[in-house]
Amino acid sequence: MNEMTRVSAQPAYSDAASKALARAPKLFIGGEWVESTHDRTLPVIDPSTGREIGRFVDASDADVDRAVAAARQAFDDGRWTGLPPIVRESMIHKLADLIERHADEFAELEAIDNGKPKTIAAALDIPAAVGMLHYMAGWTTKLGGETMAPMAAPNGAFHAYVRREPAGVAAQIVPWNFPMIMATLKIAPALAAGCTLVLKPAEQTSVTALRLADLVNEAGFPAGVINIITGNGHTAGDRLVRHPDVDKIAFTGSTEIGKLINKNATDTLKRVTLELGGKSPVVVLPDVDVAATAGGAASAIFFNAGQVCVAGSRIYAHRDIFDKLIEGVAEAAKGWTVGPSLDPATRMGPLVSDEQHARVMDYIDQGKKAGASIVTGGDAPSHEGYFVSPTIMVDVKPEMSVVREEIFGPVVVAQRFDDLDEVAREANNTSYGLAASVWTRDVSAMHKMCAELKAGTVWGNCHMMIDPALPFGGFKQSGLGREQARQGVEAYTELKTVIIAL
Ligand code: NAI
Ligand code: MG
């Protein structure tokens, strides 16, 4: 695709989506839609066109305080934790069912707001959000403590046990790349653990979180258990992070902001989990089926236009197969049809924002200036909307910014290697440690590499397989703590040790 290629026009929105976009800017606090205390709003932008299509509230400090107060009261008066676990479980299932009932509308809104293809939002994002709620709902009736005996006391002198209690009020700050998946990844375990919460979606993508808020009362949640507010990170987000009545922060986003949040949460010593950036390696050994692996490596970087924390953004291929593999990835890139989010032919939509588009194009430029060669892509194929072509760069060196930094766009850098020790060293030569994949049919090399790679998730012969039942999180500067699975619910709890002399 070259500069002259124009992507197709964004099809018309459905009536349901238009109605949702036309809603008055309000916040969901204490089970009600409330007005902000000031009149500052932010635009909803369709990244396929660059046009403003709605407005939402940029929450004030007073709005944030009100949301936290609602969550605090709902936690403290026991209207959530006091309910039988089975009742709480069924409400979470009900919320999932309601989202599913409106799945088509959610998929369309997600596509319009974020830019991802509606076909993919419908096949993946919305079902995954529903699945996250169902999976976590089950923990509500299964979490518990344990009984233990002190080691230094005579047997039977004490009755000692460990209770698992909810952490309290959770503030949850999420990014724009998978708005519904991120929202449910945060909401679901908090609810299962017995916490109440305030969720703040990203300023680029607030539409589906607000639509989700419409369903909270219908699902039966008591007022104040789930509060959803919109606004800027450096104002509303920061207020949440520093708020004395918030007990726990869960954040997904950039490593830079994750570090800042961790610092700002220290004064009140909040419990913090962080899911941050990555620069995940795709390590390809010489014995692979090159054609199949090339398709996998292309999906690892081009899916969601590369705006994925675990995107396979560094390919390391063995010298013997390097050229053939890169040829295969370039061939596969042609199948990632770039277009507007509502066009059924689109496989890769625009980037989320003008800002992200500029960032990614700047990285491509930095790569070129530093001596990298572009195998395919490197251009912005339309002047309307935030499109970038699938891009492959070779002739890169370990110290280049395109190799070291998270680009968060459809841009992959590829390097050759000769032996396993060398590739393990290079793959680990990064401040990140979120994910990695290894491609080989050699069982022994597979397990050896999986042990060597310093990352929270390592895949073999696949990439990006993420499941609510499996823990997810980062080594090194890719995060703190784990989400999903039992560990993800436990992150919303405190342990209380009870020791009674008999
Ligand atoms: P960001 O980290 O600034 O935004 C994520 C969330 O944090 C948003 O909800 C935002 O409102 C909030 N936030 C921002 N500043 C805050 C503060 N001081 N206190 C509390 N909350 C705050 O990410 P941004 O700027 O949208 O994207 C920049 C880069 O971050 C991307 O290019 C990408 O490299 C990385 N990123 C990584 C993500 C991941 O999934 N790991 C997701 C999104 C971005
Ligand atoms: Mg948007």
Coordinates of C-alpha atoms and ligand atoms in Angstrom, one line a residue:
M1 CA 0.0 0.0 0.0
N2 CA 1.4 3.4 -0.8
E3 CA 0.7 7.0 0.1
M4 CA -1.9 7.4 -2.7
T5 CA -4.0 4.5 -1.7
R6 CA -7.2 5.6 0.0
V7 CA -8.9 3.3 2.4
S8 CA -12.7 2.9 2.0
A9 CA -15.1 5.3 3.8
Q10 CA -16.6 4.5 7.2
P11 CA -20.1 3.0 6.8
A12 CA -23.0 4.6 8.6
Y13 CA -23.6 3.9 12.3
S14 CA -26.7 1.9 13.3
D15 CA -29.6 3.6 15.1
A16 CA -28.7 2.0 18.4
A17 CA -25.1 3.1 18.2
S18 CA -26.1 6.7 17.2
K19 CA -28.4 6.8 20.2
A20 CA -25.7 5.7 22.6
L21 CA -23.3 8.3 21.1
A22 CA -25.8 11.1 21.5
R23 CA -26.2 10.5 25.3
A24 CA -25.9 13.5 27.5
P25 CA -22.5 13.6 29.3
K26 CA -23.1 12.1 32.8
L27 CA -21.3 10.0 35.4
F28 CA -22.6 6.8 37.0
I29 CA -22.3 7.2 40.7
G30 CA -24.2 5.6 43.5
G31 CA -26.5 3.8 41.1
E32 CA -27.6 7.0 39.3
W33 CA -26.7 9.1 36.3
V34 CA -25.5 12.4 37.7
E35 CA -24.3 15.6 36.3
S36 CA -20.7 16.8 36.8
T37 CA -20.1 19.7 39.2
H38 CA -18.5 21.6 36.3
D39 CA -19.2 21.7 32.5
R40 CA -15.9 20.3 31.2
T41 CA -16.4 17.6 28.6
L42 CA -14.1 15.6 26.3
P43 CA -14.8 14.5 22.7
V44 CA -15.6 11.0 21.5
I45 CA -13.6 10.6 18.3
D46 CA -14.1 8.0 15.6
P47 CA -10.5 7.1 14.7
S48 CA -11.6 5.8 11.3
T49 CA -12.6 9.4 10.3
G50 CA -11.0 11.6 12.9
R51 CA -14.3 13.2 13.5
E52 CA -16.0 14.1 16.8
I53 CA -19.1 12.1 17.3
G54 CA -20.1 12.8 21.0
R55 CA -19.0 14.2 24.3
F56 CA -18.5 12.8 27.8
V57 CA -17.7 14.3 31.2
D58 CA -14.2 15.2 32.2
A59 CA -14.7 14.5 35.9
S60 CA -13.9 17.2 38.4
D61 CA -12.2 16.6 41.7
A62 CA -15.6 16.9 43.4
D63 CA -17.0 14.3 41.0
V64 CA -14.2 11.8 41.8
D65 CA -14.7 12.4 45.6
R66 CA -18.4 11.8 45.2
A67 CA -17.8 8.5 43.3
V68 CA -15.3 7.3 45.9
A69 CA -17.7 8.3 48.7
A70 CA -20.4 6.2 47.1
A71 CA -18.1 3.2 46.8
R72 CA -16.8 3.7 50.4
Q73 CA -20.3 3.8 51.8
A74 CA -21.4 0.7 49.8
F75 CA -18.4 -1.1 51.1
D76 CA -18.6 0.0 54.8
D77 CA -22.3 -0.5 55.3
G78 CA -22.0 -4.1 54.0
R79 CA -24.7 -3.9 51.3
W80 CA -22.4 -5.8 49.0
T81 CA -20.3 -8.1 51.3
G82 CA -23.4 -8.8 53.5
L83 CA -25.2 -10.5 50.6
P84 CA -25.0 -14.3 50.4
P85 CA -22.1 -15.2 48.0
I86 CA -24.4 -17.0 45.7
V87 CA -26.5 -13.9 45.3
R88 CA -23.4 -11.8 44.5
E89 CA -22.3 -14.5 42.0
S90 CA -25.6 -14.5 40.2
M91 CA -25.5 -10.7 39.8
I92 CA -22.1 -10.9 38.1
H93 CA -23.5 -13.6 35.8
K94 CA -26.5 -11.4 35.1
L95 CA -24.3 -8.5 34.1
A96 CA -22.5 -10.8 31.7
D97 CA -25.8 -12.0 30.3
L98 CA -27.0 -8.4 29.8
I99 CA -23.8 -7.5 27.9
E100 CA -24.3 -10.6 25.7
R101 CA -27.9 -9.6 25.0
H102 CA -26.5 -6.3 23.6
A103 CA -23.4 -7.9 22.1
D104 CA -23.9 -6.5 18.6
E105 CA -24.3 -2.9 19.9
F106 CA -21.3 -3.3 22.2
A107 CA -19.2 -4.6 19.3
E108 CA -20.3 -1.7 17.1
L109 CA -19.6 0.9 19.7
E110 CA -16.2 -0.6 20.6
A111 CA -15.4 -0.5 16.8
I112 CA -16.5 3.1 16.4
D113 CA -14.8 4.4 19.5
N114 CA -11.5 2.4 19.4
G115 CA -11.1 1.8 15.6
K116 CA -10.9 -1.9 15.8
P117 CA -12.8 -3.9 13.2
K118 CA -16.4 -4.6 14.3
T119 CA -16.1 -8.2 13.1
I120 CA -13.2 -8.7 15.5
A121 CA -14.9 -6.9 18.4
A122 CA -17.9 -9.1 17.9
A123 CA -15.9 -12.4 17.6
L124 CA -13.4 -11.6 20.3
D125 CA -13.6 -8.5 22.5
I126 CA -17.2 -8.8 23.6
P127 CA -17.3 -12.6 24.1
A128 CA -14.0 -12.2 26.1
A129 CA -15.6 -9.5 28.3
V130 CA -18.6 -11.7 28.9
G131 CA -16.4 -14.7 29.6
M132 CA -14.3 -12.8 32.1
L133 CA -17.4 -11.9 34.1
H134 CA -18.6 -15.5 34.1
Y135 CA -15.2 -16.9 35.1
M136 CA -14.7 -14.5 37.9
A137 CA -18.4 -14.8 39.1
G138 CA -17.6 -18.3 40.1
W139 CA -14.9 -17.2 42.6
T140 CA -17.5 -15.4 44.6
T141 CA -18.7 -18.7 46.1
K142 CA -15.2 -20.3 46.1
L143 CA -12.8 -17.9 47.8
G144 CA -11.9 -18.9 51.4
G145 CA -9.3 -19.0 54.0
E146 CA -7.5 -21.9 55.8
T147 CA -6.9 -23.3 59.2
M148 CA -3.4 -23.7 60.4
A149 CA -1.6 -24.6 63.7
P150 CA 1.1 -22.5 65.4
M151 CA 4.4 -24.3 65.3
A152 CA 5.6 -23.3 68.7
A153 CA 2.5 -24.0 70.8
P154 CA 1.3 -27.4 72.1
N155 CA -1.2 -29.0 69.8
G156 CA -4.7 -27.9 70.7
A157 CA -3.7 -24.9 72.8
F158 CA -4.8 -22.4 70.1
H159 CA -7.3 -22.3 67.3
A160 CA -5.7 -20.4 64.5
Y161 CA -7.2 -19.6 61.1
V162 CA -6.7 -17.3 58.2
R163 CA -9.6 -15.3 56.8
R164 CA -9.6 -13.9 53.3
E165 CA -11.4 -10.5 53.4
P166 CA -12.1 -8.0 50.6
A167 CA -9.5 -5.2 50.3
G168 CA -12.2 -2.5 50.3
V169 CA -12.7 0.2 47.7
A170 CA -10.9 -0.4 44.4
A171 CA -10.0 2.3 41.9
Q172 CA -9.5 0.9 38.5
I173 CA -7.8 2.8 35.7
V174 CA -7.8 1.2 32.2
P175 CA -6.4 2.0 28.8
W176 CA -7.9 2.3 25.3
N177 CA -6.7 -0.8 23.4
F178 CA -9.4 -3.3 24.6
P179 CA -11.9 -1.1 26.5
M180 CA -14.5 -3.8 27.3
I181 CA -12.0 -6.5 28.1
M182 CA -10.1 -4.2 30.3
A183 CA -13.2 -2.9 32.1
T184 CA -14.4 -6.5 32.9
L185 CA -10.9 -7.7 33.7
K186 CA -10.9 -5.1 36.5
I187 CA -14.6 -5.1 37.6
A188 CA -15.1 -8.8 37.8
P189 CA -12.4 -9.9 40.3
A190 CA -13.1 -6.9 42.5
L191 CA -16.8 -7.8 42.7
A192 CA -16.0 -11.5 43.3
A193 CA -13.6 -10.6 46.1
G194 CA -16.3 -8.4 47.8
C195 CA -14.8 -5.0 46.9
T196 CA -16.8 -2.0 45.7
L197 CA -15.2 0.0 42.9
V198 CA -14.8 3.1 40.8
L199 CA -13.8 2.4 37.2
K200 CA -12.2 5.1 35.0
P201 CA -11.9 4.2 31.3
A202 CA -9.4 5.9 29.1
E203 CA -10.2 9.3 27.7
Q204 CA -9.8 7.9 24.2
T205 CA -12.4 5.2 24.7
S206 CA -15.1 5.8 27.3
V207 CA -18.2 4.9 25.2
T208 CA -18.6 1.2 26.1
A209 CA -17.9 1.6 29.8
L210 CA -20.7 4.1 29.9
R211 CA -23.0 1.7 28.1
L212 CA -22.0 -1.0 30.5
A213 CA -23.0 1.3 33.4
D214 CA -26.5 1.4 31.9
L215 CA -26.8 -2.4 32.8
V216 CA -25.5 -2.3 36.4
N217 CA -28.9 -1.6 38.0
E218 CA -30.7 -4.0 35.8
A219 CA -28.3 -6.7 36.9
G220 CA -29.4 -5.9 40.5
F221 CA -26.2 -4.5 42.0
P222 CA -26.9 -2.3 45.1
A223 CA -26.2 1.4 44.6
G224 CA -22.6 2.4 44.9
V225 CA -21.1 -1.1 44.3
I226 CA -20.1 -0.2 40.8
N227 CA -19.3 3.4 39.9
I228 CA -18.1 4.5 36.5
I229 CA -16.6 7.9 35.9
T230 CA -14.9 9.4 32.8
G231 CA -12.2 11.9 32.6
N232 CA -8.5 12.8 32.1
G233 CA -5.8 10.6 33.6
H234 CA -3.7 13.4 35.0
T235 CA -6.7 15.0 36.9
A236 CA -9.5 12.4 37.6
G237 CA -7.1 9.4 37.5
D238 CA -4.6 11.1 39.7
R239 CA -7.3 12.1 42.2
L240 CA -8.3 8.4 42.5
V241 CA -4.8 7.3 43.0
R242 CA -4.2 9.7 45.9
H243 CA -7.6 9.4 47.5
P244 CA -7.4 8.4 51.1
D245 CA -10.7 6.4 50.9
V246 CA -9.4 4.2 48.1
D247 CA -7.7 1.0 49.3
K248 CA -6.6 -0.6 46.1
I249 CA -5.4 0.6 42.7
A250 CA -5.6 -1.6 39.6
F251 CA -4.0 0.0 36.5
T252 CA -3.3 -1.1 33.0
G253 CA -1.4 1.3 30.7
S254 CA 2.0 2.7 30.0
T255 CA 5.0 1.8 32.1
E256 CA 5.7 5.5 32.5
I257 CA 2.3 6.2 34.1
G258 CA 2.4 2.9 36.0
K259 CA 5.5 4.0 37.8
L260 CA 4.0 7.4 38.5
I261 CA 0.9 5.8 40.0
N262 CA 2.9 3.4 42.1
K263 CA 4.7 6.5 43.5
N264 CA 1.6 8.5 44.1
A265 CA -0.2 5.6 45.8
T266 CA 2.6 5.3 48.3
D267 CA 1.6 8.1 50.7
T268 CA -1.6 6.1 51.6
L269 CA 0.1 2.8 51.0
K270 CA -2.5 1.5 48.7
R271 CA -2.4 -2.1 47.4
V272 CA -1.3 -1.7 43.8
T273 CA -1.4 -4.0 40.8
L274 CA 0.1 -2.8 37.5
E275 CA -0.1 -4.3 34.1
L276 CA 2.2 -2.3 31.9
G277 CA 4.0 -2.2 28.5
G278 CA 6.0 -4.8 26.7
K279 CA 8.4 -5.4 23.9
S280 CA 7.7 -9.1 23.5
P281 CA 10.1 -11.3 21.4
V282 CA 9.0 -13.9 18.9
V283 CA 11.8 -16.5 18.8
V284 CA 11.8 -18.7 15.7
L285 CA 14.1 -21.7 15.6
P286 CA 15.4 -23.2 12.3
D287 CA 13.2 -26.4 12.3
V288 CA 9.8 -24.7 12.0
D289 CA 7.2 -24.9 9.2
V290 CA 8.2 -21.4 8.0
A291 CA 4.9 -20.6 6.2
A292 CA 2.7 -21.4 9.2
T293 CA 5.1 -19.6 11.6
A294 CA 5.2 -16.5 9.4
G295 CA 1.4 -16.3 9.6
G296 CA 1.6 -16.6 13.4
A297 CA 4.3 -14.0 13.6
A298 CA 2.2 -11.6 11.5
S299 CA -0.8 -12.0 13.7
A300 CA 1.3 -11.5 16.8
I301 CA 2.1 -7.9 15.7
F302 CA -0.7 -6.9 13.3
F303 CA -3.7 -7.9 15.5
N304 CA -5.4 -4.8 16.9
A305 CA -3.0 -2.8 14.8
G306 CA -0.2 -3.7 17.2
Q307 CA -1.9 -1.9 20.1
V308 CA -1.5 -4.9 22.4
C309 CA 0.6 -5.0 25.5
V310 CA 1.8 -8.5 24.5
A311 CA 2.3 -7.7 20.8
G312 CA 5.2 -9.8 19.3
S313 CA 7.1 -6.7 18.3
R314 CA 10.6 -8.2 18.0
I315 CA 11.2 -11.2 15.7
Y316 CA 14.3 -13.2 16.3
A317 CA 14.7 -15.7 13.5
H318 CA 17.5 -18.3 13.0
R319 CA 19.9 -17.2 10.2
D320 CA 19.0 -20.3 8.1
I321 CA 15.3 -19.4 7.8
F322 CA 15.4 -15.6 8.4
D323 CA 14.9 -14.5 4.8
K324 CA 12.2 -17.0 4.1
L325 CA 10.4 -16.2 7.3
I326 CA 10.4 -12.4 6.7
E327 CA 9.2 -13.0 3.1
G328 CA 6.4 -15.0 4.7
V329 CA 5.5 -12.3 7.2
A330 CA 5.5 -9.7 4.4
E331 CA 3.2 -11.9 2.4
A332 CA 0.9 -12.4 5.4
A333 CA 0.9 -8.6 6.0
K334 CA -1.0 -8.2 2.6
G335 CA -3.9 -10.2 4.2
W336 CA -4.2 -7.6 7.0
T337 CA -6.5 -5.3 5.0
V338 CA -6.4 -1.8 6.4
G339 CA -9.8 0.0 6.5
P340 CA -12.4 1.7 8.7
S341 CA -13.8 -0.2 11.6
L342 CA -17.3 -0.8 10.3
D343 CA -16.3 -2.2 6.9
P344 CA -16.6 -6.0 7.1
A345 CA -13.6 -6.3 4.8
T346 CA -11.3 -4.6 7.3
R347 CA -8.9 -6.8 9.3
M348 CA -6.8 -3.9 10.6
G349 CA -8.4 -0.6 11.7
P350 CA -6.8 2.7 12.4
L351 CA -4.8 3.5 15.5
V352 CA -6.8 4.9 18.4
S353 CA -5.9 8.6 18.2
D354 CA -4.1 11.3 16.3
E355 CA -1.5 11.3 19.1
Q356 CA -0.9 7.5 18.8
H357 CA -0.7 7.8 15.0
A358 CA 2.0 10.5 15.3
R359 CA 3.9 8.5 17.9
V360 CA 4.0 5.4 15.6
M361 CA 4.9 7.4 12.5
D362 CA 7.7 9.1 14.5
Y363 CA 9.1 5.7 15.5
I364 CA 9.1 4.5 11.9
D365 CA 11.0 7.7 11.0
Q366 CA 13.5 7.1 13.9
G367 CA 14.1 3.6 12.6
K368 CA 14.7 4.8 9.1
K369 CA 17.1 7.5 10.2
A370 CA 19.0 5.1 12.4
G371 CA 19.6 2.8 9.3
A372 CA 16.8 0.3 9.4
S373 CA 15.3 -0.9 6.1
I374 CA 11.5 -1.2 5.5
V375 CA 10.5 -4.5 4.0
T376 CA 6.9 -3.5 3.7
G377 CA 4.6 -0.7 5.0
G378 CA 6.1 2.3 6.7
D379 CA 3.4 4.6 5.4
A380 CA 0.1 6.2 6.5
P381 CA -2.4 5.0 3.8
S382 CA -5.0 7.7 4.2
H383 CA -5.2 11.4 5.1
E384 CA -8.5 10.8 6.9
G385 CA -8.4 8.7 10.0
Y386 CA -5.4 7.3 11.9
F387 CA -4.2 4.5 9.6
V388 CA -0.8 3.0 9.5
S389 CA 0.2 0.1 7.1
P390 CA 1.5 -3.1 8.5
T391 CA 5.2 -2.5 8.8
I392 CA 8.3 -4.8 8.9
M393 CA 11.8 -3.4 9.6
V394 CA 15.1 -5.2 9.2
D395 CA 18.7 -4.2 9.4
V396 CA 18.1 -3.0 13.0
K397 CA 20.6 -2.9 15.9
P398 CA 19.9 -3.7 19.5
E399 CA 20.4 -0.1 20.6
M400 CA 17.9 1.5 18.2
S401 CA 14.7 3.0 19.7
V402 CA 12.6 0.8 17.5
V403 CA 14.1 -2.3 19.1
R404 CA 14.1 -1.0 22.7
E405 CA 10.9 1.0 23.1
E406 CA 7.2 0.0 22.9
I407 CA 5.9 1.4 19.7
F408 CA 2.3 0.2 20.2
G409 CA 1.5 0.1 16.5
P410 CA 1.7 -2.4 13.6
V411 CA 5.5 -2.3 13.4
V412 CA 7.8 -5.2 13.9
V413 CA 11.6 -5.3 13.9
A414 CA 13.3 -8.5 12.9
Q415 CA 16.8 -9.7 13.7
R416 CA 18.9 -12.9 12.9
F417 CA 20.5 -15.2 15.5
D418 CA 22.9 -18.2 15.3
D419 CA 22.5 -20.1 18.6
L420 CA 20.1 -20.5 21.5
D421 CA 22.2 -18.8 24.2
E422 CA 22.6 -15.8 21.9
V423 CA 18.9 -15.4 21.2
A424 CA 18.0 -15.9 24.9
R425 CA 20.4 -13.1 25.8
E426 CA 19.1 -10.8 23.1
A427 CA 15.4 -11.6 23.7
N428 CA 16.0 -10.8 27.4
N429 CA 17.9 -7.6 26.6
T430 CA 15.0 -5.3 27.5
S431 CA 13.6 -3.5 30.5
Y432 CA 10.2 -5.2 29.8
G433 CA 9.2 -8.8 30.6
L434 CA 5.5 -9.2 29.7
A435 CA 5.4 -12.0 27.2
A436 CA 7.4 -14.0 24.6
S437 CA 6.8 -16.8 22.1
V438 CA 9.0 -19.7 21.0
W439 CA 8.4 -21.4 17.7
T440 CA 10.0 -24.9 17.2
R441 CA 9.1 -28.6 17.0
D442 CA 12.2 -29.5 19.1
V443 CA 10.7 -30.4 22.5
S444 CA 13.9 -29.9 24.4
A445 CA 14.8 -26.6 22.8
M446 CA 11.2 -25.4 23.5
H447 CA 11.3 -26.1 27.2
K448 CA 14.9 -24.8 27.5
M449 CA 13.9 -21.5 25.9
C450 CA 10.6 -21.2 27.9
A451 CA 12.7 -21.4 31.1
E452 CA 15.3 -18.9 29.8
L453 CA 13.0 -16.2 28.7
K454 CA 12.2 -13.6 31.4
A455 CA 8.5 -12.9 30.9
G456 CA 5.2 -13.3 32.7
T457 CA 3.8 -15.4 29.9
V458 CA 5.7 -17.6 27.4
W459 CA 3.9 -19.2 24.5
G460 CA 5.1 -22.2 22.4
N461 CA 4.0 -22.3 18.8
C462 CA 1.4 -19.6 19.3
H463 CA 1.2 -16.0 20.5
M464 CA -1.4 -14.0 22.4
M465 CA -3.4 -16.9 23.9
I466 CA -4.7 -15.3 27.0
D467 CA -7.4 -16.9 29.2
P468 CA -9.2 -15.8 32.4
A469 CA -8.2 -19.1 34.2
L470 CA -4.5 -18.5 33.7
P471 CA -2.5 -15.8 35.6
F472 CA -1.4 -12.8 33.6
G473 CA 1.2 -10.2 34.4
G474 CA 4.7 -8.9 33.9
F475 CA 8.3 -9.5 35.0
K476 CA 10.6 -6.5 35.3
Q477 CA 9.1 -3.2 34.3
S478 CA 6.1 -4.8 32.7
G479 CA 4.1 -4.8 35.9
L480 CA 3.5 -5.7 39.5
G481 CA 1.3 -8.6 40.6
R482 CA -0.9 -10.8 38.5
E483 CA -4.4 -10.6 37.1
Q484 CA -6.9 -13.3 36.1
A485 CA -7.1 -16.7 37.7
R486 CA -7.2 -17.3 41.5
Q487 CA -4.2 -14.9 41.9
G488 CA -6.2 -12.1 40.2
V489 CA -9.1 -12.3 42.7
E490 CA -6.7 -12.7 45.6
A491 CA -5.1 -9.4 44.6
Y492 CA -8.4 -7.8 45.8
T493 CA -8.2 -9.4 49.2
E494 CA -6.4 -9.0 52.5
L495 CA -5.5 -11.9 54.8
K496 CA -6.5 -11.8 58.4
T497 CA -4.9 -14.2 60.8
V498 CA -7.0 -15.1 63.8
I499 CA -5.4 -16.8 66.9
I500 CA -7.6 -17.8 69.8
A501 CA -6.3 -19.4 73.0
L502 CA -8.5 -22.3 73.9
Ligands
NAI1 P1 -1.5 6.0 29.7 O1 -0.8 5.1 30.5 O2 -1.2 7.5 29.8 O3 -3.1 5.8 29.9 C1 -3.7 4.7 30.5 C2 -4.7 5.2 31.5 O4 -4.1 5.9 32.6 C3 -5.8 6.1 31.0 O5 -7.1 5.7 31.6 C4 -5.4 7.4 31.6 O6 -6.5 8.3 31.8 C5 -4.8 7.1 32.9 N1 -3.8 8.0 33.4 C6 -2.9 8.8 32.7 N2 -2.1 9.5 33.6 C7 -2.5 9.2 34.8 C8 -2.1 9.6 36.1 N3 -1.2 10.5 36.3 N4 -2.8 9.1 37.2 C9 -3.7 8.2 37.1 N5 -4.2 7.8 35.9 C10 -3.6 8.3 34.8 O7 -1.3 5.6 28.2 P2 -1.4 6.5 26.8 O8 -0.8 7.8 27.0 O9 -2.8 6.5 26.4 O10 -0.5 5.6 25.8 C11 0.9 5.9 25.7 C12 1.6 4.6 25.5 O11 1.4 3.7 26.6 C13 1.2 3.8 24.3 O12 1.8 4.2 23.2 C14 1.7 2.4 24.7 O13 3.1 2.3 24.5 C15 1.4 2.4 26.2 N6 0.2 1.7 26.5 C16 0.2 0.4 27.0 C17 -0.9 -0.3 27.3 C18 -0.9 -1.7 27.7 O14 -1.9 -2.4 27.6 N7 0.1 -2.1 28.4 C19 -2.2 0.3 27.0 C20 -2.2 1.7 26.6 C21 -1.0 2.3 26.4
MG2 MG -12.5 7.2 20.4

